Coordinates of C-alpha atoms and ligand atoms in Angstrom, one line a residue:
X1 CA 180.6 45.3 164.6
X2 CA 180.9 42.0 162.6
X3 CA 177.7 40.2 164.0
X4 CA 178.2 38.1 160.8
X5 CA 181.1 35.9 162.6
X6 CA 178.4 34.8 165.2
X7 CA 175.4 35.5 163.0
X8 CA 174.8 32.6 160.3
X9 CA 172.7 33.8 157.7
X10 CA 170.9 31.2 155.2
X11 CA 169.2 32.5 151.8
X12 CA 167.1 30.6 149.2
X13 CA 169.2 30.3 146.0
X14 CA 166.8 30.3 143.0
X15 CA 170.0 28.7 141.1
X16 CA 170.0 25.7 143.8
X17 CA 166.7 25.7 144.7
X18 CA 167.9 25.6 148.2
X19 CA 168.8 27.2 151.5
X20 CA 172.7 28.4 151.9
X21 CA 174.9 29.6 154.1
X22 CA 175.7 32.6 153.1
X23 CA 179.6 32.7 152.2
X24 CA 180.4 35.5 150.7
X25 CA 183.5 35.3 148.0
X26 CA 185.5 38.2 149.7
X27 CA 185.2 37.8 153.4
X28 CA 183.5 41.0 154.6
X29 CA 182.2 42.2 151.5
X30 CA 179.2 41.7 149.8
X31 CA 178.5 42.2 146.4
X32 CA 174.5 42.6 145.3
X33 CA 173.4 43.5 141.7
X34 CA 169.5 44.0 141.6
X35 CA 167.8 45.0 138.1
X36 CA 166.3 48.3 138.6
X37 CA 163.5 49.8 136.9
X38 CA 162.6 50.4 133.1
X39 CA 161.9 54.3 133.5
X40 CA 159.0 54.4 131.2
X41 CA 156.0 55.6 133.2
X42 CA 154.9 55.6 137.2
X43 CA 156.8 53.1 139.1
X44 CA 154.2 50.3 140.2
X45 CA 153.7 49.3 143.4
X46 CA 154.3 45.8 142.8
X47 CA 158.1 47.1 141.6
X48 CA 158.1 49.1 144.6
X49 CA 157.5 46.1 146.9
X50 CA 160.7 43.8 144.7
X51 CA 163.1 47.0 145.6
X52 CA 162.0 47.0 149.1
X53 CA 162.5 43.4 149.7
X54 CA 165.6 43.9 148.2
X55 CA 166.4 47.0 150.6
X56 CA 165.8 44.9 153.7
X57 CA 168.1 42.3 152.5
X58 CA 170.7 45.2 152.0
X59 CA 169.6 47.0 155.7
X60 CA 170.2 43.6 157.2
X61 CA 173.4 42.5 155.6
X62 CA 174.8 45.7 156.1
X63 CA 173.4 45.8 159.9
X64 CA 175.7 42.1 160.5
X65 CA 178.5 44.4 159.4
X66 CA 179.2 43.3 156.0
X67 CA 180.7 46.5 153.8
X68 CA 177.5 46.1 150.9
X69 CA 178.3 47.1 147.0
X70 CA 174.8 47.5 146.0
X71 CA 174.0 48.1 142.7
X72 CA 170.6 48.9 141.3
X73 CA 170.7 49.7 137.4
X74 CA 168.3 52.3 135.3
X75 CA 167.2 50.9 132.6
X76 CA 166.6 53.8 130.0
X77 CA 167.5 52.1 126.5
X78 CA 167.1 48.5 125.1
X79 CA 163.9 47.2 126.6
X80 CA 161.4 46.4 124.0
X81 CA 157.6 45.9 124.6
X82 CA 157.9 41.8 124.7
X83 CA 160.9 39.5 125.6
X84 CA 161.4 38.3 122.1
X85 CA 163.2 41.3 120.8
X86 CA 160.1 42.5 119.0
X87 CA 158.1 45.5 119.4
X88 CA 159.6 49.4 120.2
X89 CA 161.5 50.5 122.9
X90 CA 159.5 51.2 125.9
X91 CA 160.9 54.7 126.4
X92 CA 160.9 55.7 122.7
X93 CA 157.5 54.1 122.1
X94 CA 156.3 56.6 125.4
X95 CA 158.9 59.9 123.8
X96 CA 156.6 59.4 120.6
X97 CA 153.3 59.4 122.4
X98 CA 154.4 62.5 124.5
X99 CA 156.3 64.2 121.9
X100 CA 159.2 64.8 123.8
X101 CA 162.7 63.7 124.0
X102 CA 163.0 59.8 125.0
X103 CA 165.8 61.3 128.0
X104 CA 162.7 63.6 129.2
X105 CA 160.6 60.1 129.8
X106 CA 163.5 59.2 131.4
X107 CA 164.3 62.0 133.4
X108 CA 160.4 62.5 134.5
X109 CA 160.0 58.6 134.8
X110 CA 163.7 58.3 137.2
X111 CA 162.6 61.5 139.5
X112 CA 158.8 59.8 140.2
X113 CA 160.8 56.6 141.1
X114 CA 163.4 58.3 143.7
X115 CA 160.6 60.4 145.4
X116 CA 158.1 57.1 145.7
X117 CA 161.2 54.4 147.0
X118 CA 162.2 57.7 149.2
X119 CA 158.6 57.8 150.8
X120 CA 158.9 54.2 151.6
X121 CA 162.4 54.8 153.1
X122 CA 164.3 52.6 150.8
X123 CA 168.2 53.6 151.3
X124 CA 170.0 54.8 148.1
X125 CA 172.2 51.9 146.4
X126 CA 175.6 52.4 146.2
X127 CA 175.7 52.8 142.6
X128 CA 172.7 53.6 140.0
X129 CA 174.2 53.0 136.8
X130 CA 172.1 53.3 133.8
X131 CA 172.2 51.7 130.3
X132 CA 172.8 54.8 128.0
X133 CA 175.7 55.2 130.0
X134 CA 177.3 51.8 129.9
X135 CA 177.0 51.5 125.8
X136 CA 180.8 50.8 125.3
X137 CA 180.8 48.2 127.9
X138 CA 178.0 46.5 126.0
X139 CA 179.5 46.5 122.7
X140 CA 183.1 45.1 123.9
X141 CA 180.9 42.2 125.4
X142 CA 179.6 41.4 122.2
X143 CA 182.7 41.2 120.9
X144 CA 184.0 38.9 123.3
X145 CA 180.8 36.8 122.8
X146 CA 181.1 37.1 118.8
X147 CA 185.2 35.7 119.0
X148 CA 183.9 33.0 121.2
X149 CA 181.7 31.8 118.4
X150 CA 178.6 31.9 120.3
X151 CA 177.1 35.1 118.5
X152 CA 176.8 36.1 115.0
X153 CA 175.9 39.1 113.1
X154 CA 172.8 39.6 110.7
X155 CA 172.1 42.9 109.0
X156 CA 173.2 45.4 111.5
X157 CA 171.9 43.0 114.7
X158 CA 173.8 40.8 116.9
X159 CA 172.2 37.7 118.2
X160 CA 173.5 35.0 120.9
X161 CA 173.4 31.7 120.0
X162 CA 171.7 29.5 122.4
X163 CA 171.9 26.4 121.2
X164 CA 176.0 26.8 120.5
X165 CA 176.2 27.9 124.0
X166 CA 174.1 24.9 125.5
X167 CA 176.8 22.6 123.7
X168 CA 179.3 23.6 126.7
X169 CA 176.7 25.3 129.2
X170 CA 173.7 24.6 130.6
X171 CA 171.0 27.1 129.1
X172 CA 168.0 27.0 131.6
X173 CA 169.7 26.2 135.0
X174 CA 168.1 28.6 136.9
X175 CA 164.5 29.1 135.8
X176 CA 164.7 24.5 135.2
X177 CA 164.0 24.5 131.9
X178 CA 165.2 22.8 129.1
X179 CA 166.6 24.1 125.8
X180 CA 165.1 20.6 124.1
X181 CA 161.8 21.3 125.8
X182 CA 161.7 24.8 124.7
X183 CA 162.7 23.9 121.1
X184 CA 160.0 21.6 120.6
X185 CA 157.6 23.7 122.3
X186 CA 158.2 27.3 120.2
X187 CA 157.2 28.0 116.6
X188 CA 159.2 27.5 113.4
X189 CA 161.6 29.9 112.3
X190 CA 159.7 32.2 109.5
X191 CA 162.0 33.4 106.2
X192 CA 161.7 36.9 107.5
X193 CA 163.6 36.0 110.7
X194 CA 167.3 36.8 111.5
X195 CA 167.7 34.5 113.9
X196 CA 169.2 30.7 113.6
X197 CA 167.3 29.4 116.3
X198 CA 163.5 30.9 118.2
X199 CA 165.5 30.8 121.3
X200 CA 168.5 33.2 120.1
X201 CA 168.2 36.7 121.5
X202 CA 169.7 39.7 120.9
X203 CA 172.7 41.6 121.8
X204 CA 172.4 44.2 119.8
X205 CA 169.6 45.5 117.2
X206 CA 170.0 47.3 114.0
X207 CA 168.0 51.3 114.1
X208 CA 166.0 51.7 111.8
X209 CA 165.7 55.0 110.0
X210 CA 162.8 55.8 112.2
X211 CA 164.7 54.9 115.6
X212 CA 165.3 57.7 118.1
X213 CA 167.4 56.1 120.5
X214 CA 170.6 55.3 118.5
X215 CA 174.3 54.4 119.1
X216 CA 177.5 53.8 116.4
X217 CA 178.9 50.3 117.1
X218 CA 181.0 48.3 115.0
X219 CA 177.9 46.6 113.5
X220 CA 176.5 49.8 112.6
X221 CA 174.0 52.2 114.4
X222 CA 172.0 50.4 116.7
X223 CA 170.9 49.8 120.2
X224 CA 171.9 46.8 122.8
X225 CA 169.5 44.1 123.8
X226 CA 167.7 44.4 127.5
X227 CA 169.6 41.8 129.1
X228 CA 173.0 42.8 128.0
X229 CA 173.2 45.8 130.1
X230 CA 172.7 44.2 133.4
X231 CA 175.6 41.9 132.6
X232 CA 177.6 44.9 131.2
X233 CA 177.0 47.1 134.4
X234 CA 176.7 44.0 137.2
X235 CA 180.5 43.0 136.2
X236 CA 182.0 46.2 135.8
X237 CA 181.2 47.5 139.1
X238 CA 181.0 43.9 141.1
X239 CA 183.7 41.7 139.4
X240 CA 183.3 39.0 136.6
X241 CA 181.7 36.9 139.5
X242 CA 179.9 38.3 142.6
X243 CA 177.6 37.3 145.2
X244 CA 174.3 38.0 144.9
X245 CA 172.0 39.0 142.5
X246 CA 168.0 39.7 142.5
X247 CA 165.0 40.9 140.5
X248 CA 161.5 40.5 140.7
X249 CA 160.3 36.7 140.2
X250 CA 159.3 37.7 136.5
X251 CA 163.3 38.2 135.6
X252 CA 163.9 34.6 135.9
X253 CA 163.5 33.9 132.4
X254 CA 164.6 34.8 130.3
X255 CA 166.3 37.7 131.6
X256 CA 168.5 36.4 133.9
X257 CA 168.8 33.0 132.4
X258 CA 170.3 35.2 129.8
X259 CA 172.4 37.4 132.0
X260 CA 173.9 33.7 133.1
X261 CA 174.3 33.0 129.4
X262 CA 176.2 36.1 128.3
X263 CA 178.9 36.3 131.5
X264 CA 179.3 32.4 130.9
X265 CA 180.0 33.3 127.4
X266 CA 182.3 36.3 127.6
X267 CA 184.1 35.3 130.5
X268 CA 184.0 31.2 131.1
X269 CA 182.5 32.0 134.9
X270 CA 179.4 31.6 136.4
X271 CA 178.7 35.5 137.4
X272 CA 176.3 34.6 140.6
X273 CA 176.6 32.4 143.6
X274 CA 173.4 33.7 145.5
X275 CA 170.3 34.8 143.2
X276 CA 167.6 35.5 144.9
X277 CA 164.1 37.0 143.6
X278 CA 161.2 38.5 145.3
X279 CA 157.6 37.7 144.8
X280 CA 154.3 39.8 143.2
X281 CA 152.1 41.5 145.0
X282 CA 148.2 41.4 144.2
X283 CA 145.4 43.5 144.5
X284 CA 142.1 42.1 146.1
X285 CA 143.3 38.6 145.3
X286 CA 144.0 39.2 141.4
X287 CA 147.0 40.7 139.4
X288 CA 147.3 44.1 139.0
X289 CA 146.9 45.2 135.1
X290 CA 145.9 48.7 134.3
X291 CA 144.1 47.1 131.6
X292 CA 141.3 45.5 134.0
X293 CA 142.0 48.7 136.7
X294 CA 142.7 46.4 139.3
X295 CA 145.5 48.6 139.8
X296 CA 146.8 51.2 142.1
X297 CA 150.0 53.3 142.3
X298 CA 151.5 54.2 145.4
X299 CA 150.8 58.2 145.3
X300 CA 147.2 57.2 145.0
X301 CA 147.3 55.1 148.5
X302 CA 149.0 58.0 150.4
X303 CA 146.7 60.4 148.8
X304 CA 143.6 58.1 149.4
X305 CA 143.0 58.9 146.0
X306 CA 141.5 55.9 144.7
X307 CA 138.4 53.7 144.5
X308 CA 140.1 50.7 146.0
X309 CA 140.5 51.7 149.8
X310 CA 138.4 53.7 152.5
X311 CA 141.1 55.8 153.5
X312 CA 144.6 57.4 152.7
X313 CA 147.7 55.2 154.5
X314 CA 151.1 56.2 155.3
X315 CA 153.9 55.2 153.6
X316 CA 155.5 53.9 157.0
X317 CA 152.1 51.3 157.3
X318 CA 152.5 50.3 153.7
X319 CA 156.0 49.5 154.3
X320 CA 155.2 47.8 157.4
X321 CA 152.4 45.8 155.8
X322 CA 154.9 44.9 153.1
X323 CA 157.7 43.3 155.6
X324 CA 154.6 41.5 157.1
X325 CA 155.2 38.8 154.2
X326 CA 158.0 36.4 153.2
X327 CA 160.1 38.1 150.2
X328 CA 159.3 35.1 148.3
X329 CA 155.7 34.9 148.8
X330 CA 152.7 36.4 147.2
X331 CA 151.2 38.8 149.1
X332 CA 147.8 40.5 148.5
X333 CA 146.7 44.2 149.3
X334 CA 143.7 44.7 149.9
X335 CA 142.1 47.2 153.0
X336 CA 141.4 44.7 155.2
X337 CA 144.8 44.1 155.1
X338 CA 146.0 47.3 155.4
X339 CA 143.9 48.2 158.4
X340 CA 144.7 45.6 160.0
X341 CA 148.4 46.8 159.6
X342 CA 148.0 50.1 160.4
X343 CA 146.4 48.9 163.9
X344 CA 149.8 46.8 164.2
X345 CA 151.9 49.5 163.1
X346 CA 150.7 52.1 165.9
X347 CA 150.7 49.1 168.5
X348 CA 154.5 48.9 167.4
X349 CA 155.2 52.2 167.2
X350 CA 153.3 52.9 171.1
X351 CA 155.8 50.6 172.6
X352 CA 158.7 51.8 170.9
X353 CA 157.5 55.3 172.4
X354 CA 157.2 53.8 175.7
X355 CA 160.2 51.3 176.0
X356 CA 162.5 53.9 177.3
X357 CA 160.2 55.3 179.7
X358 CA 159.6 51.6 181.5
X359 CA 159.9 51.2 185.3
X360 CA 162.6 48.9 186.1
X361 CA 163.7 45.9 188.9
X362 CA 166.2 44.3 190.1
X363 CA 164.9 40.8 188.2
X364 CA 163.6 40.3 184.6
X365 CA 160.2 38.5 183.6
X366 CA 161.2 38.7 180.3
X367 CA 164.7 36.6 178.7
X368 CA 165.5 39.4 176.7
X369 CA 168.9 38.1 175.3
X370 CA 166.6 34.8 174.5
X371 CA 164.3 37.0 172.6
X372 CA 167.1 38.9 170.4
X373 CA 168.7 35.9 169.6
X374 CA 165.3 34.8 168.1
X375 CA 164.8 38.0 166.1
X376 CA 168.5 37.1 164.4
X377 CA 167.2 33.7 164.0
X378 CA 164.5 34.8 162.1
X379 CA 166.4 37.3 159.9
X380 CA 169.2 34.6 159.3
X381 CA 167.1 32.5 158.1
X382 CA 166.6 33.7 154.4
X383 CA 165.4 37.2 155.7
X384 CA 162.3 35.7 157.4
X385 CA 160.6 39.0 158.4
X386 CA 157.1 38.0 159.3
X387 CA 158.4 35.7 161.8
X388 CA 160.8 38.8 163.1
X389 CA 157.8 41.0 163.2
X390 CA 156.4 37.9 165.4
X391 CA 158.9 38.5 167.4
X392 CA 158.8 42.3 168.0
X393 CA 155.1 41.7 168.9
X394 CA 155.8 39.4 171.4
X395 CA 158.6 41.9 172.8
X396 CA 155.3 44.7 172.6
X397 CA 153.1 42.2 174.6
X398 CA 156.3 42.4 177.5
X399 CA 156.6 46.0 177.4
X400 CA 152.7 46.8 177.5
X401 CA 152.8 44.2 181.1
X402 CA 155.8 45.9 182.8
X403 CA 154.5 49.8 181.8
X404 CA 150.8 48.3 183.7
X405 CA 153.3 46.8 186.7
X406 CA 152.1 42.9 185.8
X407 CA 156.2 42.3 185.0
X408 CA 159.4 43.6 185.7
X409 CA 162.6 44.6 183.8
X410 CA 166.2 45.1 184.5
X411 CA 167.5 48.1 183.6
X412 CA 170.0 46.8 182.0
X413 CA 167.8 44.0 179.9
X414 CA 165.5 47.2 179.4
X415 CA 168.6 49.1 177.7
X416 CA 168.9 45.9 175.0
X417 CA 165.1 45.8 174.2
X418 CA 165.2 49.1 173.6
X419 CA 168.4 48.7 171.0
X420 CA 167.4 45.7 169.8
X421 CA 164.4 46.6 168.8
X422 CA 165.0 50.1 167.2
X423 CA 168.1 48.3 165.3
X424 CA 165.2 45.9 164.0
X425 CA 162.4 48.1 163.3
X426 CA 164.4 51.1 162.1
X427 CA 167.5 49.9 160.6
X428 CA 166.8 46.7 159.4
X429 CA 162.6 46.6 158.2
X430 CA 163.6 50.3 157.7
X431 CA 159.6 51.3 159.2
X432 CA 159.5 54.8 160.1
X433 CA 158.1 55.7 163.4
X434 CA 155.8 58.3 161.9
X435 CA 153.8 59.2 165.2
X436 CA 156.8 61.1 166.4
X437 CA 156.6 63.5 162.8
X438 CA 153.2 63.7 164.0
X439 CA 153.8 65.0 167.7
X440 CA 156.1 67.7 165.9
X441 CA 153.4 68.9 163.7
X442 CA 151.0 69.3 166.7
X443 CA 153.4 70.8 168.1
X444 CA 154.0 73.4 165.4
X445 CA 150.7 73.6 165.2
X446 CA 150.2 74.9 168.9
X447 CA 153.5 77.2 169.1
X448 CA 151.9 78.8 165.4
X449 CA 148.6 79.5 167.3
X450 CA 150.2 81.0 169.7
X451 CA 152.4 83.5 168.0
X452 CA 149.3 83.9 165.1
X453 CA 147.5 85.4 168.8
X454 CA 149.6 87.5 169.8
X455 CA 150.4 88.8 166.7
X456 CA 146.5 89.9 166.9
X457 CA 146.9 91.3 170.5
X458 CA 149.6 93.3 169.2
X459 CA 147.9 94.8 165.9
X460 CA 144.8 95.1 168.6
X461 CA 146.8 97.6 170.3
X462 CA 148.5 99.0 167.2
X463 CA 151.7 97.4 167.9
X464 CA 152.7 97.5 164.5
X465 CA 156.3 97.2 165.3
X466 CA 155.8 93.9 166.9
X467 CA 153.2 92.0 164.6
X468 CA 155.6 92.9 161.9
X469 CA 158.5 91.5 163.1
X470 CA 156.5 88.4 163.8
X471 CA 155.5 88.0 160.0
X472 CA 158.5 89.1 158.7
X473 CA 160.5 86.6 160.9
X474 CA 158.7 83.7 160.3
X475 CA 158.9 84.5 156.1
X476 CA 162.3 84.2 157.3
X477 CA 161.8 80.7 158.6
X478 CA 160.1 79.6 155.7
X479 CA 156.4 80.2 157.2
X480 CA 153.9 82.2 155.7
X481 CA 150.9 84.1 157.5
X482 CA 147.8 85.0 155.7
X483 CA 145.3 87.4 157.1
X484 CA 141.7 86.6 155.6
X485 CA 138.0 86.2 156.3
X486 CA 138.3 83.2 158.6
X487 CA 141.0 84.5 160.4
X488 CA 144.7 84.2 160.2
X489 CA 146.0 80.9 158.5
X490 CA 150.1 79.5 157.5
X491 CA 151.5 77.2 155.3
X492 CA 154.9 76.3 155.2
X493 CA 157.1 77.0 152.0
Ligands
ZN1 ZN1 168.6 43.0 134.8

């Protein structure tokens, strides 16, 4: 269905600094390039929350029918420890400190970051590209760049040139800054320096002897610059201009200010119409840094392995508490916070259970199709999902009077709640009703009691025949019995 003919969606456009209406350059098709992670060590939970905010934005464009390209990169080369191309590569810095191959960080590093955005329910992206694979792209961009005068070659490194560029372009349009402002607020130049100008950044850098992660270019053996790859990989699978791009509020500058720079460079477009980027989270009011330990990591809040919170939570209430807040606000975890969600989540979750199950009327107290129309309202404007979670509650509210006979429902207005709210809570905020998983593993848990009984009637009475074929069945299954002091336990392979 192509709810996006009646549906007007309006996003925040960090390169506007206003709300659009969302026009997308191929009508039907949406383009979205969002920077992934650098696979390095344990993805953090404030990284988690940027991808999810960027997974709802892809669940709800997709859900108005739009056919999504969504691109999320890897980064596993390039990225040094600071932005001003000094210091080691992240990932050789941690192949060093491990003694193992830099691919094994990234290999160990990608896996822990599929299994924690999979716990959270995040969809796959269309395409994961990663940088190691995209080095030939990279280096035919810096050719373009070098022929177009705006970058120039010094001992084996590649740098852009900033202030050539800002003759024809605008350097600092989207974070509002001002190349004249950063120039006279940045230190000299030193002898030792390659660069013509501070504000220059690489392309590509020179390996030294020492360098693990290496690649031949025409400059000699070397490695790209961080923000090259994004450009290398947004373009070639999403067009020398698409439609949006996000990152985490942090990008800004000067990553993506120099993402901008390089497509405007090689290619004489503006790459972006929409960009859009997501806000931090905080812990107990402050910033997460493992360096203070006000920091937790996502496993750790599942687990409830931590000295931060009372208690383990779900990933479902995590998620939920996440889409409680506006992508482009701060938001602070703390356990107050999420006990409070978790409360909400199962009041969600009951009336979801219950909304098929409602006794209906031949009138409605409740204007459901003013009420869905509201929900799109919120989501259309610039993914507003507190304000749709609002709205589901005040759907809850409804149910909870009709199920105690205070109001009354069609059954035909019952039918669209019901949609229109799984479509919502499901497919768009992607929250996973988790109390159903539990019902099945009571469930399990009963039907296993059960046959662990009578397979100790049957050994009772010698039935050998029988409690075998019960074991040996449910080894079959996948389920293991084991006979010991305490009794007879199982655990699942
Ligand atoms: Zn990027």
């Amino acid at each position: 269905m192509q709810l996006y003919k009646d549906q007007h969606l309006r996003i925040h456009n960090s390169l506007s600094g206003q709300k659009q209406l969302f026009e997308p350059i191929n009508e039907g098709h949406v383009g979205m390039y969002v920077c992934g992670p650098t696979v390095y060590s344990n993805v953090h939970l404030g990284n988690c929350r940027t991808f999810m905010s960027f997974d709802m934005i892809f669940r709800y464009l997709k859900h108005l029918g739009y056919k999504v390209r969504y691109v999320r990169n890897i980064t596993d080369a390039g990225h040094l420890e600071n932005d001003a191309d000094e210091g080691e590569d992240k990932i050789a810095k941690k192949a060093k400190l491990e003694q193992i191959e830099p691919m094994e960080v990234v290999q160990r590093y990608t896996v822990d970051f599929h299994n924690t955005i999979q716990k959270l329910n995040l969809l796959p992206p269309s395409i994961e590209p990663t940088a190691t694979g995209h080095i030939i792209e990279q280096i035919e961009i810096i050719k373009e760049i070098i022929e177009k005068g705006i970058a120039y070659e010094v001992n084996g490194s590649v740098y852009f040139d900033v202030v050539k560029f800002n003759e024809d372009h605008d350097y600092g349009k989207l974070s509002g800054r001002k190349l004249e402002d950063m120039i006279t607020n940045t230190r000299e130049l030193t002898a030792q320096d390659e660069k013509r100008n501070p504000q220059d950044f690489a392309l590509w850098k020179k390996a030294e002897p020492q360098h693990i992660m290496r690649w031949p270019s025409p400059w000699g053996d070397g490695f790209p610059g961080w923000h090259l790859e994004c450009t290398a990989m947004s373009t070639k699978y999403l067009g020398e201009t698409f439609d949006i791009h996000g990152g985490g509020m942090d990008l800004k500058f000067p990553h993506h200010e120099c993402e901008i720079a390089q497509a405007e460079a090689s290619t004489g477009k503006s790459p972006v119409k929409y960009w859009l980027h997501a806000n931090m989270l905080t812990l107990n009011g402050k910033k997460m840094s493992k360096s203070t330990d006000n920091n937790i990591y996502p496993a750790e809040i599942f687990s409830g392995d931590n000295n931060i919170l009372s208690k383990p939570y779900t990933p479902a209430v995590v998620r939920f508490f996440m889409m409680q807040a506006h992508y482009t606000s701060i938001l602070d975890l703390s356990d107050d916070a999420l006990l409070a969600s978790e409360k909400g989540y199962h009041r969600l979750m009951d009336a979801l259970d219950n909304v098929d199950n409602l006794p209906t009327s031949s009138s409605s107290d409740f204007d459901v199709a003013a009420w869905k129309q509201k929900c799109y309202d919120a989501m259309n404007d610039d993914f507003n999902s507190p304000i749709l979670i609002a709205q589901l509650f005040d759907a809850v509210k409804n149910i909870n009077l009709i199920k105690e006979g205070k109001s009354s429902i069609t059954e035909a207005d019952k039918n669209e709640l019901s949609t229109t709210m799984k479509a919502f809570v499901y497919d768009v905020l992607g929250i996973e009703n988790q109390s159903l998983a539990n019902d099945d593993s009571a469930a399990l848990n009963g039907v296993m009691e059960l046959l662990i009984q009578i397979r100790n009637e049957a050994r009772a009475n010698k039935d050998f025949a029988t409690s075998d074929k019960i074991r040996d069945e449910l080894n079959a299954l996948g389920i293991q019995i084991k006979d010991g002091k305490d009794g007879t336990t199982f655990s699942l392979n």
